Short mmCIF file of C-alpha atoms in Angstrom, two decimals:
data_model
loop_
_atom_site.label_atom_id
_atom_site.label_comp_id
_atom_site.label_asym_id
_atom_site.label_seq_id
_atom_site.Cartn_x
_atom_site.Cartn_y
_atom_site.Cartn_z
CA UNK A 27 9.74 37.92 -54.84
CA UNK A 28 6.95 39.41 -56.69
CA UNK A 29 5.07 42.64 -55.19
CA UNK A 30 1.50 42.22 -55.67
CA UNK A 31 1.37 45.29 -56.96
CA UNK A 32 3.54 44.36 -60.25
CA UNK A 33 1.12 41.71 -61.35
CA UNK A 34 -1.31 43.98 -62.73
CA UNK A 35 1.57 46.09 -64.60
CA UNK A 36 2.70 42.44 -66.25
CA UNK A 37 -0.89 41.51 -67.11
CA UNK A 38 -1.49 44.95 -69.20
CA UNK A 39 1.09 44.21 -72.01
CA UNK A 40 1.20 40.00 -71.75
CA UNK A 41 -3.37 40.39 -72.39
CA UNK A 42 -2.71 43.08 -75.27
CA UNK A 43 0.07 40.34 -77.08
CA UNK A 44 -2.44 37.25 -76.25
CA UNK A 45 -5.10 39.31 -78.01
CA UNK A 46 -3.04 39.64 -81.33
CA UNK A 47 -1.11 36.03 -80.69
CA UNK A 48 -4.39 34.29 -80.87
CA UNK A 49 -6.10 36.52 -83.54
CA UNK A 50 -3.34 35.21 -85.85
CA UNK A 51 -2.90 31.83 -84.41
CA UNK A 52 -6.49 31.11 -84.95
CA UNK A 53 -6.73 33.18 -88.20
CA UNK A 54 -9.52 35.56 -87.08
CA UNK A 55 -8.89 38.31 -89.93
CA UNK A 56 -11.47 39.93 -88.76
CA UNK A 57 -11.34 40.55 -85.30
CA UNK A 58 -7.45 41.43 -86.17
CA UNK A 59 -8.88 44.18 -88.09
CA UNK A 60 -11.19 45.15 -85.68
CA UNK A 61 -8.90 45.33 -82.88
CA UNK A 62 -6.32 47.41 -84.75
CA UNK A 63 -8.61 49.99 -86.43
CA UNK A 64 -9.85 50.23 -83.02
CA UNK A 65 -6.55 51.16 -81.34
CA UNK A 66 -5.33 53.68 -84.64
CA UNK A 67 -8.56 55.24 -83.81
CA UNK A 68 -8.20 55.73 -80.16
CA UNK A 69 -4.24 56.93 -81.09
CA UNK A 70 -5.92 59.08 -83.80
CA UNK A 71 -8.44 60.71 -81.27
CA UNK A 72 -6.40 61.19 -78.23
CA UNK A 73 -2.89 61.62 -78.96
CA UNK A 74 -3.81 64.96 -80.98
CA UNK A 75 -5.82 66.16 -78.16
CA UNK A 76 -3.14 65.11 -75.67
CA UNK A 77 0.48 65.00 -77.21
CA UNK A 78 2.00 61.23 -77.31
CA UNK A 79 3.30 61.31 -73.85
CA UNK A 80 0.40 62.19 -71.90
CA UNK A 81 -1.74 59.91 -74.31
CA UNK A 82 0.77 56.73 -73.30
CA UNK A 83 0.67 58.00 -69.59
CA UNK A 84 -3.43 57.89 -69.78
CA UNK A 85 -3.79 54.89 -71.60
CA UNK A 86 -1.61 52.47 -70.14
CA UNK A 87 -2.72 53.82 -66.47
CA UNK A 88 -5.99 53.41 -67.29
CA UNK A 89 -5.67 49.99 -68.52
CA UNK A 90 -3.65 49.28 -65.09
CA UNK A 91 -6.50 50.38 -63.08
CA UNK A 92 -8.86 48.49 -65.16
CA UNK A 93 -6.93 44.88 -64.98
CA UNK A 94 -6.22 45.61 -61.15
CA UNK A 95 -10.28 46.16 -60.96
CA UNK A 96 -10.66 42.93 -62.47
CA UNK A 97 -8.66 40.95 -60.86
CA UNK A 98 -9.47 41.90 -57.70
CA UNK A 99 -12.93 41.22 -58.85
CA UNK A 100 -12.88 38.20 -60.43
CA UNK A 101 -10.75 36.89 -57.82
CA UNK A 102 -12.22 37.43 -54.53
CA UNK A 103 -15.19 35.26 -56.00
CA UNK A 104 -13.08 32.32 -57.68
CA UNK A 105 -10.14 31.58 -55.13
CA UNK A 106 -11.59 31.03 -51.51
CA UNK A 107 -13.48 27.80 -52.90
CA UNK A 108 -12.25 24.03 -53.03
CA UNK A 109 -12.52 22.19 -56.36
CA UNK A 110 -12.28 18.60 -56.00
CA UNK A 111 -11.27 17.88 -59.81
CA UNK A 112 -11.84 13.65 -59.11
CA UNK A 113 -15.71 13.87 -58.44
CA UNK A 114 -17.08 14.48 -62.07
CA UNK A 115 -19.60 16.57 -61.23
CA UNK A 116 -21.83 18.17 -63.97
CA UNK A 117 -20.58 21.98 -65.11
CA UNK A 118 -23.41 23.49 -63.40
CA UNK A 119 -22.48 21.64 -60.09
CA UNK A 120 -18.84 22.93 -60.50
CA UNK A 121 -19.82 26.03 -60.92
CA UNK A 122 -21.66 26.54 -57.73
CA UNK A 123 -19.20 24.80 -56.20
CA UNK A 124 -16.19 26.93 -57.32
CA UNK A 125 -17.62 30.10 -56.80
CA UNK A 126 -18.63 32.14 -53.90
CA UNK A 127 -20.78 35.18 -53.11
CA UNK A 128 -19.49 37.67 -51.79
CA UNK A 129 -20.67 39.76 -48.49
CA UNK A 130 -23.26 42.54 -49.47
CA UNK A 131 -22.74 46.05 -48.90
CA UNK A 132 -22.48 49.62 -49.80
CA UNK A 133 -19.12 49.64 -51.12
CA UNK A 134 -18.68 45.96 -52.50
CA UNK A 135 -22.51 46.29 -54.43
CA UNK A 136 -20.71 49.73 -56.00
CA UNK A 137 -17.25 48.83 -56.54
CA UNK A 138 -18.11 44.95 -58.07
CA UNK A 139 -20.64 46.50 -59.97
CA UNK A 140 -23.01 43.72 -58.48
CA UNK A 141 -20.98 40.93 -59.21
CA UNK A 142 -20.41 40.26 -55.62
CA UNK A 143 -23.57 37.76 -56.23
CA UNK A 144 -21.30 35.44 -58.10
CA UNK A 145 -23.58 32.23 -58.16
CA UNK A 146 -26.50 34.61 -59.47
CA UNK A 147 -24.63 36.06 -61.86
#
């Protein structure tokens, strides 16, 4: 048993260790540096204005809300389709075929930030 609502809370700290796993696996100096100036400068600006607690309480809410948003986006346009993996179709083809729009309205065009229209986008 695994509440849905757990995913998202195991997904925050398993996508921050794939990020630095594969920097080093692949030997992407670079981006390693990038991505860890970036974080001592978010700790740098925030955690002075904040305190530590309240900085670790905003950040790693935020970053739930933000990988339950995008799952729940990604998602709803990837899983209702059928791919039949023996027909070798072309990637385009597969594409279409694996994807789905999704119904247009108020609140989906606002809260999928338009990508809703999965085989336009």
């Amino acid at each position: 048993f695994f509440p849905p609502v757990l995913a998202p809370l195991a997904l925050v700290p398993f996508f921050q260790l794939s990020i630095f796993y594969f920097a080093i696996k692949r030997k992407k100096w670079l981006d390693l540096l990038l991505i860890v100036s970036f974080n001592i400068r978010v700790c740098l600006m925030y955690i002075p204005l904040m305190g530590f607690n309240n900085f670790m309480v905003y950040y790693w809410l935020s970053r739930y809300l933000e990988s339950t948003w995008f799952i729940w986006v990604s998602q709803m346009n990837h899983i209702p389709m059928d791919i039949d993996y023996d027909k070798n179709k072309d990637w385009v083809s597969t594409q279409l075929h694996a994807t789905c729009n999704v119904e247009q309205s108020f609140f989906n065009d606002w809260f999928t930030g338009h990508l809703n229209f999965q085989i336009e986008h």
